[in-house]
PDB file of C-alpha atoms in Angstrom:
ATOM      1  CA  MET A  14      66.329  61.226  83.979  1.00 56.00           C
ATOM      2  CA  HIS A  15      68.457  62.711  81.226  1.00 81.00           C
ATOM      3  CA  SER A  16      71.908  63.673  82.534  1.00 89.00           C
ATOM      4  CA  LYS A  17      72.781  67.352  82.214  1.00 96.00           C
ATOM      5  CA  LYS A  18      75.971  69.330  82.788  1.00 98.00           C
ATOM      6  CA  VAL A  19      76.275  71.725  85.717  1.00 98.00           C
ATOM      7  CA  LEU A  20      79.073  74.272  86.033  1.00 98.00           C
ATOM      8  CA  VAL A  21      80.324  74.748  89.611  1.00 98.00           C
ATOM      9  CA  ILE A  22      82.135  78.043  90.227  1.00 98.00           C
ATOM     10  CA  LEU A  23      84.897  78.092  92.851  1.00 97.00           C
ATOM     11  CA  SER A  24      87.328  80.682  94.176  1.00 97.00           C
ATOM     12  CA  ASP A  25      91.097  80.318  93.879  1.00 96.00           C
ATOM     13  CA  ALA A  26      91.544  82.288  97.096  1.00 94.00           C
ATOM     14  CA  HIS A  27      92.575  80.745 100.389  1.00 92.00           C
ATOM     15  CA  SER A  28      91.981  83.994 102.272  1.00 88.00           C
ATOM     16  CA  PHE A  29      90.100  87.285 102.095  1.00 86.00           C
ATOM     17  CA  PRO A  30      90.970  90.858 103.121  1.00 89.00           C
ATOM     18  CA  LEU A  31      90.072  91.799 106.693  1.00 89.00           C
ATOM     19  CA  LYS A  32      90.709  95.321 107.981  1.00 90.00           C
ATOM     20  CA  ARG A  33      91.726  95.009 111.611  1.00 87.00           C
ATOM     21  CA  ASN A  34      90.232  97.464 114.079  1.00 88.00           C
ATOM     22  CA  THR A  35      91.738  96.011 117.249  1.00 85.00           C
ATOM     23  CA  GLY A  36      95.111  94.716 118.433  1.00 84.00           C
ATOM     24  CA  HIS A  37      98.596  95.494 117.165  1.00 84.00           C
ATOM     25  CA  ASN A  38      97.418  95.275 113.527  1.00 85.00           C
ATOM     26  CA  ALA A  39      94.639  97.838 114.007  1.00 87.00           C
ATOM     27  CA  GLY A  40      94.123  99.827 110.807  1.00 87.00           C
ATOM     28  CA  LYS A  41      95.932  97.260 108.660  1.00 90.00           C
ATOM     29  CA  VAL A  42      94.421  94.908 106.092  1.00 90.00           C
ATOM     30  CA  VAL A  43      95.365  91.289 106.774  1.00 88.00           C
ATOM     31  CA  ASP A  44      94.657  88.015 105.004  1.00 86.00           C
ATOM     32  CA  GLN A  45      92.029  86.056 106.912  1.00 87.00           C
ATOM     33  CA  PRO A  46      92.109  82.312 106.054  1.00 86.00           C
ATOM     34  CA  SER A  47      89.105  81.122 104.085  1.00 91.00           C
ATOM     35  CA  GLY A  48      88.006  78.981 101.147  1.00 90.00           C
ATOM     36  CA  PHE A  49      84.783  77.211 100.195  1.00 92.00           C
ATOM     37  CA  PHE A  50      82.378  76.334 103.005  1.00 91.00           C
ATOM     38  CA  LEU A  51      82.332  72.541 103.058  1.00 93.00           C
ATOM     39  CA  GLN A  52      78.616  72.082 103.749  1.00 95.00           C
ATOM     40  CA  GLU A  53      77.553  74.745 101.240  1.00 96.00           C
ATOM     41  CA  LEU A  54      79.455  72.950  98.507  1.00 97.00           C
ATOM     42  CA  ALA A  55      78.933  69.312  99.476  1.00 96.00           C
ATOM     43  CA  LYS A  56      75.212  69.248 100.238  1.00 96.00           C
ATOM     44  CA  PRO A  57      73.976  70.831  96.963  1.00 97.00           C
ATOM     45  CA  LEU A  58      76.677  68.960  95.032  1.00 97.00           C
ATOM     46  CA  ASN A  59      75.458  65.668  96.454  1.00 97.00           C
ATOM     47  CA  LYS A  60      71.908  66.503  95.323  1.00 97.00           C
ATOM     48  CA  ILE A  61      73.132  67.332  91.818  1.00 97.00           C
ATOM     49  CA  LEU A  62      75.105  64.099  91.486  1.00 97.00           C
ATOM     50  CA  ASN A  63      72.342  61.940  92.954  1.00 96.00           C
ATOM     51  CA  ALA A  64      69.997  63.367  90.326  1.00 96.00           C
ATOM     52  CA  GLY A  65      72.316  61.902  87.699  1.00 96.00           C
ATOM     53  CA  HIS A  66      73.884  65.127  86.468  1.00 97.00           C
ATOM     54  CA  GLU A  67      77.531  65.789  85.604  1.00 97.00           C
ATOM     55  CA  VAL A  68      79.592  68.576  87.145  1.00 98.00           C
ATOM     56  CA  THR A  69      82.503  70.646  85.867  1.00 98.00           C
ATOM     57  CA  PHE A  70      84.496  72.770  88.301  1.00 98.00           C
ATOM     58  CA  ALA A  71      85.850  76.152  87.236  1.00 98.00           C
ATOM     59  CA  SER A  72      87.755  78.979  88.922  1.00 98.00           C
ATOM     60  CA  PRO A  73      89.581  82.173  87.907  1.00 98.00           C
ATOM     61  CA  GLN A  74      93.016  80.575  87.395  1.00 97.00           C
ATOM     62  CA  GLY A  75      92.343  76.865  87.880  1.00 97.00           C
ATOM     63  CA  ARG A  76      94.065  76.536  91.250  1.00 96.00           C
ATOM     64  CA  GLU A  77      93.130  73.830  93.733  1.00 95.00           C
ATOM     65  CA  PRO A  78      90.389  75.148  96.029  1.00 94.00           C
ATOM     66  CA  ALA A  79      90.639  74.852  99.802  1.00 92.00           C
ATOM     67  CA  PRO A  80      87.928  74.446 102.430  1.00 89.00           C
ATOM     68  CA  ASP A  81      87.379  77.213 104.929  1.00 84.00           C
ATOM     69  CA  PRO A  82      88.912  76.016 108.220  1.00 85.00           C
ATOM     70  CA  SER A  83      85.776  76.920 110.166  1.00 82.00           C
ATOM     71  CA  SER A  84      83.636  74.670 107.966  1.00 78.00           C
ATOM     72  CA  GLU A  85      85.699  71.615 108.878  1.00 76.00           C
ATOM     73  CA  SER A  86      84.853  71.768 112.566  1.00 74.00           C
ATOM     74  CA  LEU A  87      82.281  69.518 114.191  1.00 66.00           C
ATOM     75  CA  VAL A  88      80.503  72.675 115.338  1.00 70.00           C
ATOM     76  CA  ALA A  89      79.791  73.543 111.695  1.00 69.00           C
ATOM     77  CA  ASN A  90      78.278  70.072 111.315  1.00 70.00           C
ATOM     78  CA  ALA A  91      76.210  70.360 114.495  1.00 70.00           C
ATOM     79  CA  GLY A  92      78.403  67.683 116.037  1.00 70.00           C
ATOM     80  CA  ASN A  93      77.591  65.137 113.327  1.00 74.00           C
ATOM     81  CA  PHE A  94      80.915  63.372 112.760  1.00 74.00           C
ATOM     82  CA  TYR A  95      79.494  60.994 110.159  1.00 78.00           C
ATOM     83  CA  GLU A  96      77.975  63.783 108.092  1.00 82.00           C
ATOM     84  CA  ARG A  97      81.323  65.555 108.031  1.00 85.00           C
ATOM     85  CA  GLN A  98      83.019  62.353 106.893  1.00 89.00           C
ATOM     86  CA  ARG A  99      80.484  61.933 104.087  1.00 92.00           C
ATOM     87  CA  GLU A 100      81.198  65.469 102.913  1.00 91.00           C
ATOM     88  CA  TYR A 101      84.956  64.912 103.083  1.00 91.00           C
ATOM     89  CA  SER A 102      84.533  61.696 101.098  1.00 94.00           C
ATOM     90  CA  LEU A 103      82.524  63.472  98.420  1.00 95.00           C
ATOM     91  CA  VAL A 104      85.188  66.151  97.982  1.00 95.00           C
ATOM     92  CA  GLU A 105      87.905  63.491  97.823  1.00 94.00           C
ATOM     93  CA  ARG A 106      85.924  61.651  95.148  1.00 95.00           C
ATOM     94  CA  MET A 107      85.634  64.878  93.176  1.00 96.00           C
ATOM     95  CA  LYS A 108      89.404  65.332  93.431  1.00 94.00           C
ATOM     96  CA  ARG A 109      89.959  61.813  92.167  1.00 94.00           C
ATOM     97  CA  ASP A 110      87.322  61.593  89.442  1.00 92.00           C
ATOM     98  CA  ASN A 111      86.050  65.065  88.504  1.00 92.00           C
ATOM     99  CA  GLY A 112      89.035  67.397  88.263  1.00 94.00           C
ATOM    100  CA  PHE A 113      88.398  69.200  91.538  1.00 96.00           C
ATOM    101  CA  ARG A 114      92.146  69.649  92.101  1.00 96.00           C
ATOM    102  CA  THR A 115      92.509  71.466  88.784  1.00 97.00           C
ATOM    103  CA  PRO A 116      89.340  73.427  87.988  1.00 98.00           C
ATOM    104  CA  ARG A 117      88.890  74.827  84.506  1.00 98.00           C
ATOM    105  CA  PRO A 118      90.157  78.421  84.283  1.00 98.00           C
ATOM    106  CA  PHE A 119      87.246  80.651  83.330  1.00 98.00           C
ATOM    107  CA  ASN A 120      88.920  81.851  80.136  1.00 98.00           C
ATOM    108  CA  THR A 121      89.169  78.297  78.779  1.00 98.00           C
ATOM    109  CA  ILE A 122      85.385  77.939  78.666  1.00 98.00           C
ATOM    110  CA  SER A 123      84.224  79.391  75.368  1.00 97.00           C
ATOM    111  CA  ASN A 124      80.789  80.803  74.674  1.00 96.00           C
ATOM    112  CA  ASN A 125      80.092  77.769  72.502  1.00 97.00           C
ATOM    113  CA  GLU A 126      80.982  75.426  75.360  1.00 98.00           C
ATOM    114  CA  LEU A 127      78.784  77.382  77.766  1.00 98.00           C
ATOM    115  CA  ALA A 128      75.835  76.320  75.641  1.00 97.00           C
ATOM    116  CA  THR A 129      76.446  72.706  76.716  1.00 98.00           C
ATOM    117  CA  PHE A 130      75.775  73.524  80.378  1.00 98.00           C
ATOM    118  CA  ALA A 131      72.269  73.425  81.803  1.00 98.00           C
ATOM    119  CA  ALA A 132      72.943  75.330  85.036  1.00 98.00           C
ATOM    120  CA  VAL A 133      75.551  77.034  87.225  1.00 98.00           C
ATOM    121  CA  PHE A 134      76.157  76.836  90.997  1.00 98.00           C
ATOM    122  CA  ILE A 135      78.295  79.075  93.238  1.00 98.00           C
ATOM    123  CA  PRO A 136      78.881  77.901  96.838  1.00 97.00           C
ATOM    124  CA  GLY A 137      79.751  80.275  99.632  1.00 93.00           C
ATOM    125  CA  GLU A 138      82.111  81.332 102.408  1.00 90.00           C
ATOM    126  CA  HIS A 139      84.318  84.428 102.318  1.00 92.00           C
ATOM    127  CA  ALA A 140      86.757  83.439  99.540  1.00 93.00           C
ATOM    128  CA  PRO A 141      84.503  84.867  96.760  1.00 93.00           C
ATOM    129  CA  LEU A 142      85.112  88.313  98.273  1.00 94.00           C
ATOM    130  CA  GLN A 143      88.714  88.033  97.106  1.00 94.00           C
ATOM    131  CA  ASP A 144      88.576  87.080  93.441  1.00 96.00           C
ATOM    132  CA  LEU A 145      85.103  86.541  91.966  1.00 97.00           C
ATOM    133  CA  ALA A 146      83.185  89.841  91.982  1.00 97.00           C
ATOM    134  CA  ALA A 147      85.742  91.697  89.854  1.00 96.00           C
ATOM    135  CA  ASN A 148      86.401  88.854  87.397  1.00 98.00           C
ATOM    136  CA  ALA A 149      85.318  89.804  83.870  1.00 98.00           C
ATOM    137  CA  GLU A 150      85.438  86.210  82.624  1.00 98.00           C
ATOM    138  CA  LEU A 151      83.030  85.137  85.345  1.00 98.00           C
ATOM    139  CA  GLY A 152      80.865  88.104  84.401  1.00 98.00           C
ATOM    140  CA  ARG A 153      80.755  86.789  80.837  1.00 98.00           C
ATOM    141  CA  ILE A 154      79.775  83.330  82.087  1.00 98.00           C
ATOM    142  CA  LEU A 155      77.009  84.553  84.381  1.00 98.00           C
ATOM    143  CA  ARG A 156      75.653  86.888  81.719  1.00 98.00           C
ATOM    144  CA  TYR A 157      75.256  83.857  79.458  1.00 98.00           C
ATOM    145  CA  PHE A 158      73.222  81.911  82.036  1.00 98.00           C
ATOM    146  CA  HIS A 159      71.119  85.001  82.738  1.00 98.00           C
ATOM    147  CA  GLN A 160      70.474  85.702  79.064  1.00 98.00           C
ATOM    148  CA  GLU A 161      69.521  82.072  78.405  1.00 98.00           C
ATOM    149  CA  ASN A 162      67.345  81.897  81.552  1.00 98.00           C
ATOM    150  CA  LYS A 163      69.273  78.865  82.798  1.00 98.00           C
ATOM    151  CA  PRO A 164      69.100  77.873  86.485  1.00 98.00           C
ATOM    152  CA  THR A 165      71.624  79.708  88.653  1.00 98.00           C
ATOM    153  CA  ALA A 166      72.147  78.841  92.339  1.00 98.00           C
ATOM    154  CA  VAL A 167      74.115  80.877  94.892  1.00 98.00           C
ATOM    155  CA  ILE A 168      74.468  80.590  98.661  1.00 98.00           C
ATOM    156  CA  CYS A 169      75.954  82.596 101.533  1.00 96.00           C
ATOM    157  CA  HIS A 170      78.795  84.738 100.078  1.00 96.00           C
ATOM    158  CA  GLY A 171      78.327  83.159  96.645  1.00 97.00           C
ATOM    159  CA  PRO A 172      75.858  85.900  95.596  1.00 98.00           C
ATOM    160  CA  TYR A 173      78.747  88.387  95.791  1.00 98.00           C
ATOM    161  CA  ALA A 174      80.044  86.803  92.580  1.00 98.00           C
ATOM    162  CA  LEU A 175      76.959  88.098  90.753  1.00 98.00           C
ATOM    163  CA  LEU A 176      78.592  91.540  90.829  1.00 98.00           C
ATOM    164  CA  SER A 177      81.041  90.262  88.207  1.00 98.00           C
ATOM    165  CA  THR A 178      78.375  90.872  85.553  1.00 98.00           C
ATOM    166  CA  LYS A 179      79.279  94.569  85.854  1.00 98.00           C
ATOM    167  CA  LYS A 180      82.735  93.730  84.495  1.00 98.00           C
ATOM    168  CA  ALA A 181      81.437  92.255  81.238  1.00 97.00           C
ATOM    169  CA  GLY A 182      79.074  93.178  78.435  1.00 97.00           C
ATOM    170  CA  ASP A 183      77.610  96.663  78.762  1.00 97.00           C
ATOM    171  CA  GLY A 184      78.750  96.988  82.377  1.00 97.00           C
ATOM    172  CA  SER A 185      75.281  96.730  83.871  1.00 98.00           C
ATOM    173  CA  PHE A 186      74.343  94.597  86.865  1.00 98.00           C
ATOM    174  CA  VAL A 187      72.043  92.079  85.223  1.00 98.00           C
ATOM    175  CA  TYR A 188      70.417  91.065  88.522  1.00 98.00           C
ATOM    176  CA  ASN A 189      69.176  94.588  89.216  1.00 98.00           C
ATOM    177  CA  GLY A 190      65.678  94.232  90.678  1.00 98.00           C
ATOM    178  CA  TYR A 191      66.098  90.536  91.501  1.00 98.00           C
ATOM    179  CA  LYS A 192      65.073  89.264  94.916  1.00 98.00           C
ATOM    180  CA  ILE A 193      68.198  87.717  96.447  1.00 98.00           C
ATOM    181  CA  THR A 194      69.111  86.174  99.795  1.00 98.00           C
ATOM    182  CA  SER A 195      72.737  86.146 100.933  1.00 97.00           C
ATOM    183  CA  TRP A 196      74.856  86.125 104.065  1.00 96.00           C
ATOM    184  CA  SER A 197      73.351  89.132 105.816  1.00 95.00           C
ATOM    185  CA  ASP A 198      75.018  92.253 107.158  1.00 95.00           C
ATOM    186  CA  ALA A 199      73.829  91.286 110.653  1.00 94.00           C
ATOM    187  CA  GLU A 200      75.585  87.923 110.394  1.00 94.00           C
ATOM    188  CA  GLU A 201      78.714  89.609 109.048  1.00 94.00           C
ATOM    189  CA  ASN A 202      78.682  92.111 111.898  1.00 94.00           C
ATOM    190  CA  LEU A 203      78.818  89.190 114.313  1.00 94.00           C
ATOM    191  CA  MET A 204      81.816  87.718 112.483  1.00 91.00           C
ATOM    192  CA  GLU A 205      83.547  91.101 112.515  1.00 91.00           C
ATOM    193  CA  THR A 206      83.173  91.221 116.284  1.00 92.00           C
ATOM    194  CA  LEU A 207      84.729  87.777 116.591  1.00 89.00           C
ATOM    195  CA  TRP A 208      87.610  88.656 114.252  1.00 91.00           C
ATOM    196  CA  GLY A 209      88.166  92.207 115.446  1.00 91.00           C
ATOM    197  CA  GLY A 210      87.988  93.625 111.941  1.00 92.00           C
ATOM    198  CA  GLU A 211      85.871  94.850 109.048  1.00 92.00           C
ATOM    199  CA  VAL A 212      84.955  92.996 105.869  1.00 93.00           C
ATOM    200  CA  GLU A 213      83.032  93.772 102.688  1.00 93.00           C
ATOM    201  CA  LYS A 214      79.297  93.194 103.177  1.00 96.00           C
ATOM    202  CA  VAL A 215      77.518  91.022 100.617  1.00 97.00           C
ATOM    203  CA  GLU A 216      73.994  92.162 101.434  1.00 98.00           C
ATOM    204  CA  SER A 217      74.803  95.884 101.283  1.00 97.00           C
ATOM    205  CA  SER A 218      76.929  95.525  98.150  1.00 98.00           C
ATOM    206  CA  LEU A 219      74.145  93.799  96.238  1.00 98.00           C
ATOM    207  CA  ARG A 220      71.479  96.181  97.516  1.00 98.00           C
ATOM    208  CA  ASN A 221      73.578  99.156  96.414  1.00 98.00           C
ATOM    209  CA  GLU A 222      73.545  97.745  92.875  1.00 98.00           C
ATOM    210  CA  GLY A 223      69.765  97.419  92.803  1.00 98.00           C
ATOM    211  CA  ALA A 224      69.102  93.924  94.152  1.00 98.00           C
ATOM    212  CA  VAL A 225      66.078  93.502  96.419  1.00 98.00           C
ATOM    213  CA  MET A 226      67.566  91.730  99.417  1.00 98.00           C
ATOM    214  CA  VAL A 227      65.344  89.238 101.229  1.00 97.00           C
ATOM    215  CA  GLU A 228      66.605  88.717 104.778  1.00 94.00           C
ATOM    216  CA  GLY A 229      64.373  87.464 107.579  1.00 92.00           C
ATOM    217  CA  VAL A 230      63.809  84.656 110.043  1.00 93.00           C
ATOM    218  CA  ARG A 231      62.724  82.274 107.283  1.00 94.00           C
ATOM    219  CA  GLU A 232      65.856  82.981 105.261  1.00 92.00           C
ATOM    220  CA  LYS A 233      68.133  82.540 108.281  1.00 90.00           C
ATOM    221  CA  THR A 234      66.586  79.189 109.210  1.00 92.00           C
ATOM    222  CA  GLY A 235      66.823  77.287 105.949  1.00 93.00           C
ATOM    223  CA  GLY A 236      64.596  79.167 103.506  1.00 96.00           C
ATOM    224  CA  THR A 237      65.513  79.877  99.887  1.00 97.00           C
ATOM    225  CA  THR A 238      64.551  82.730  97.569  1.00 98.00           C
ATOM    226  CA  LEU A 239      63.614  82.230  93.924  1.00 98.00           C
ATOM    227  CA  HIS A 240      63.444  84.978  91.306  1.00 98.00           C
ATOM    228  CA  ARG A 241      63.277  83.996  87.645  1.00 97.00           C
ATOM    229  CA  GLU A 242      66.306  81.783  86.950  1.00 98.00           C
ATOM    230  CA  LEU A 243      68.105  82.630  90.207  1.00 98.00           C
ATOM    231  CA  VAL A 244      67.710  80.650  93.441  1.00 98.00           C
ATOM    232  CA  SER A 245      69.618  81.932  96.459  1.00 98.00           C
ATOM    233  CA  ALA A 246      70.112  81.150 100.131  1.00 98.00           C
ATOM    234  CA  GLY A 247      71.809  82.806 103.069  1.00 97.00           C
ATOM    235  CA  ASN A 248      73.758  80.256 105.075  1.00 95.00           C
ATOM    236  CA  PRO A 249      74.589  76.551 105.555  1.00 94.00           C
ATOM    237  CA  ALA A 250      71.193  75.857 107.134  1.00 94.00           C
ATOM    238  CA  ALA A 251      69.678  76.214 103.658  1.00 96.00           C
ATOM    239  CA  ALA A 252      72.219  74.092 101.768  1.00 96.00           C
ATOM    240  CA  ASN A 253      69.974  71.035 101.428  1.00 96.00           C
ATOM    241  CA  ALA A 254      66.911  73.080 100.488  1.00 97.00           C
ATOM    242  CA  LEU A 255      68.913  75.003  97.901  1.00 98.00           C
ATOM    243  CA  GLY A 256      70.160  71.751  96.391  1.00 98.00           C
ATOM    244  CA  ASP A 257      66.657  70.297  96.197  1.00 97.00           C
ATOM    245  CA  ARG A 258      65.201  73.381  94.552  1.00 97.00           C
ATOM    246  CA  PHE A 259      68.120  73.731  92.152  1.00 98.00           C
ATOM    247  CA  VAL A 260      67.743  70.127  90.986  1.00 97.00           C
ATOM    248  CA  ARG A 261      64.029  70.695  90.343  1.00 97.00           C
ATOM    249  CA  MET A 262      64.928  73.737  88.262  1.00 97.00           C
ATOM    250  CA  ILE A 263      67.446  71.780  86.192  1.00 97.00           C
ATOM    251  CA  SER A 264      64.969  69.006  85.389  1.00 88.00           C
ATOM    252  CA  PRO A 265      61.427  70.165  86.156  1.00 81.00           C
ATOM    253  CA  ARG A 266      59.031  67.293  86.643  1.00 66.00           C
ATOM    254  CA  GLY A 267      56.319  66.966  84.057  1.00 40.00           C
ATOM    255  CA  MET A 268      58.629  67.945  81.193  1.00 40.00           C
ATOM    256  CA  GLY A 269      59.255  64.497  79.767  1.00 38.00           C
ATOM    257  CA  PRO A 270      58.807  63.495  76.112  1.00 35.00           C
ATOM    258  CA  PRO A 271      55.311  63.816  74.597  1.00 33.00           C
ATOM    259  CA  ASP A 272      52.973  61.055  75.804  1.00 33.00           C
ATOM    260  CA  GLY A 273      55.799  59.642  77.924  1.00 35.00           C
ATOM    261  CA  THR A 274      56.266  59.366  81.656  1.00 34.00           C
ATOM    262  CA  GLY A 275      55.985  62.794  83.220  1.00 34.00           C
ATOM    263  CA  SER A 276      54.538  64.417  80.111  1.00 30.00           C
ATOM    264  CA  ILE A 277      51.870  67.088  80.216  1.00 29.00           C
ATOM    265  CA  SER A 278      49.328  64.888  78.436  1.00 30.00           C
ATOM    266  CA  LEU A 279      49.583  62.279  81.172  1.00 25.00           C
ATOM    267  CA  LYS A 280      49.071  64.914  83.829  1.00 31.00           C
ATOM    268  CA  GLN A 281      45.984  66.222  82.066  1.00 31.00           C
ATOM    269  CA  GLU A 282      44.576  62.729  82.150  1.00 27.00           C
ATOM    270  CA  GLY A 283      45.245  62.470  85.897  1.00 30.00           C
ATOM    271  CA  LEU A 284      47.459  59.420  85.392  1.00 27.00           C
ATOM    272  CA  ASP A 285      50.696  60.801  86.842  1.00 26.00           C
ATOM    273  CA  ASN A 286      51.391  61.044  90.561  1.00 27.00           C
ATOM    274  CA  TRP A 287      54.510  63.220  90.369  1.00 25.00           C
ATOM    275  CA  ASP A 288      54.549  66.493  92.268  1.00 31.00           C
ATOM    276  CA  THR A 289      54.302  69.339  89.778  1.00 30.00           C
ATOM    277  CA  MET A 290      56.581  71.957  91.272  1.00 35.00           C
ATOM    278  CA  ASN A 291      57.251  74.748  88.813  1.00 38.00           C
ATOM    279  CA  PRO A 292      60.613  76.271  89.804  1.00 40.00           C
ATOM    280  CA  TYR A 293      60.056  79.515  87.914  1.00 40.00           C
ATOM    281  CA  VAL A 294      57.888  82.467  88.857  1.00 38.00           C
ATOM    282  CA  ASN A 295      56.247  85.246  86.870  1.00 39.00           C
ATOM    283  CA  GLU A 296      57.264  83.820  83.507  1.00 39.00           C
ATOM    284  CA  PRO A 297      54.775  83.842  80.619  1.00 38.00           C
ATOM    285  CA  GLY A 298      52.630  80.741  80.720  1.00 41.00           C
ATOM    286  CA  LYS A 299      54.118  79.605  84.003  1.00 43.00           C
ATOM    287  CA  SER A 300      53.372  80.148  87.669  1.00 43.00           C
ATOM    288  CA  LYS A 301      51.507  83.333  88.559  1.00 42.00           C
ATOM    289  CA  LYS A 302      52.794  83.505  92.127  1.00 44.00           C
ATOM    290  CA  GLY A 303      54.687  86.571  93.203  1.00 46.00           C
ATOM    291  CA  GLU A 304      58.399  86.642  92.607  1.00 46.00           C
ATOM    292  CA  GLY A 305      60.357  85.213  95.496  1.00 48.00           C
ATOM    293  CA  GLU A 306      57.443  83.080  96.701  1.00 45.00           C
ATOM    294  CA  THR A 307      57.414  79.311  96.994  1.00 43.00           C
ATOM    295  CA  ASP A 308      55.342  77.465  94.422  1.00 41.00           C
ATOM    296  CA  SER A 309      52.731  75.161  95.867  1.00 38.00           C
ATOM    297  CA  VAL A 310      52.519  71.441  95.215  1.00 38.00           C
ATOM    298  CA  LYS A 311      49.525  70.450  93.110  1.00 39.00           C
ATOM    299  CA  VAL A 312      47.159  67.690  94.141  1.00 38.00           C
ATOM    300  CA  LYS A 313      48.542  64.244  93.345  1.00 38.00           C
ATOM    301  CA  GLY A 314      46.724  61.650  91.278  1.00 43.00           C
ATOM    302  CA  THR A 315      43.182  61.609  89.959  1.00 43.00           C
ATOM    303  CA  VAL A 316      40.961  64.161  91.694  1.00 43.00           C
ATOM    304  CA  ARG A 317      37.430  63.055  92.666  1.00 45.00           C
ATOM    305  CA  PRO A 318      34.796  65.745  92.065  1.00 43.00           C
ATOM    306  CA  ASP A 319      33.166  64.904  95.430  1.00 47.00           C
ATOM    307  CA  ARG A 320      36.418  65.196  97.405  1.00 43.00           C
ATOM    308  CA  PRO A 321      36.218  67.096 100.725  1.00 44.00           C
ATOM    309  CA  GLN A 322      37.042  70.778 100.401  1.00 45.00           C
ATOM    310  CA  VAL A 323      39.775  72.141 102.701  1.00 40.00           C
TER     311      VAL A 323
END
């Protein structure tokens, strides 16, 4: 597989604003510790790297990102100590080999350089509430990927960063009308109860700008939502599924060189056993499924005309 470059967007923030409604700080805005959610970064990142792609980390000012303390607990890993260690090891490797300690400041990535990236990924947790949605440079970056129809993946609170597109270009929200899944208001209400405070809601904020929010049992238990170039998910349960779908979008199967492995001509001849999973929906000449629906997997291999019908 041909290696491609993926831009990974991170927050510089190590906290987010929480308005207390209980205790001695009631009515005051305090800094609640946060950062990137370890699983929501590591699981998709691992999929991207295992597919042979390169990653570049970027943030508003290029400061070293920090994990959200809650994501480092064994509870967040369903008690799987070894999985947590694998995720820690991946982040440490990124610090050592891929510039994770010093992400590229957004303003150092020119429009010409953006053209060298095949896709962009924004992991979640509450830190994006602090410094991504109002960042005009991030708005410029995301507008580029939107305009060029390049795969864009967001999870949990990561979709909040999409609001930055209002700070660039003509000031419009370019994902108006898109079906998007994020950390839901119901989930945030639960966190507010635990913290004794109020926080900006991702779901409501996006809906108010015209996004069509997709929030249901499927989305809360590992489902992803796809609309045009944007794939989104609501919480850590969907991190692996998001990574898998994102990788398929970056390098769709069946798009190899003419008459080569994975090419369309081989598929027409019934000689290729790859799954043909089109990651896009409602694009001319592509899948005709409704936006936000999962594409089906086509029959593998040569199809016998007398095969049983199901």
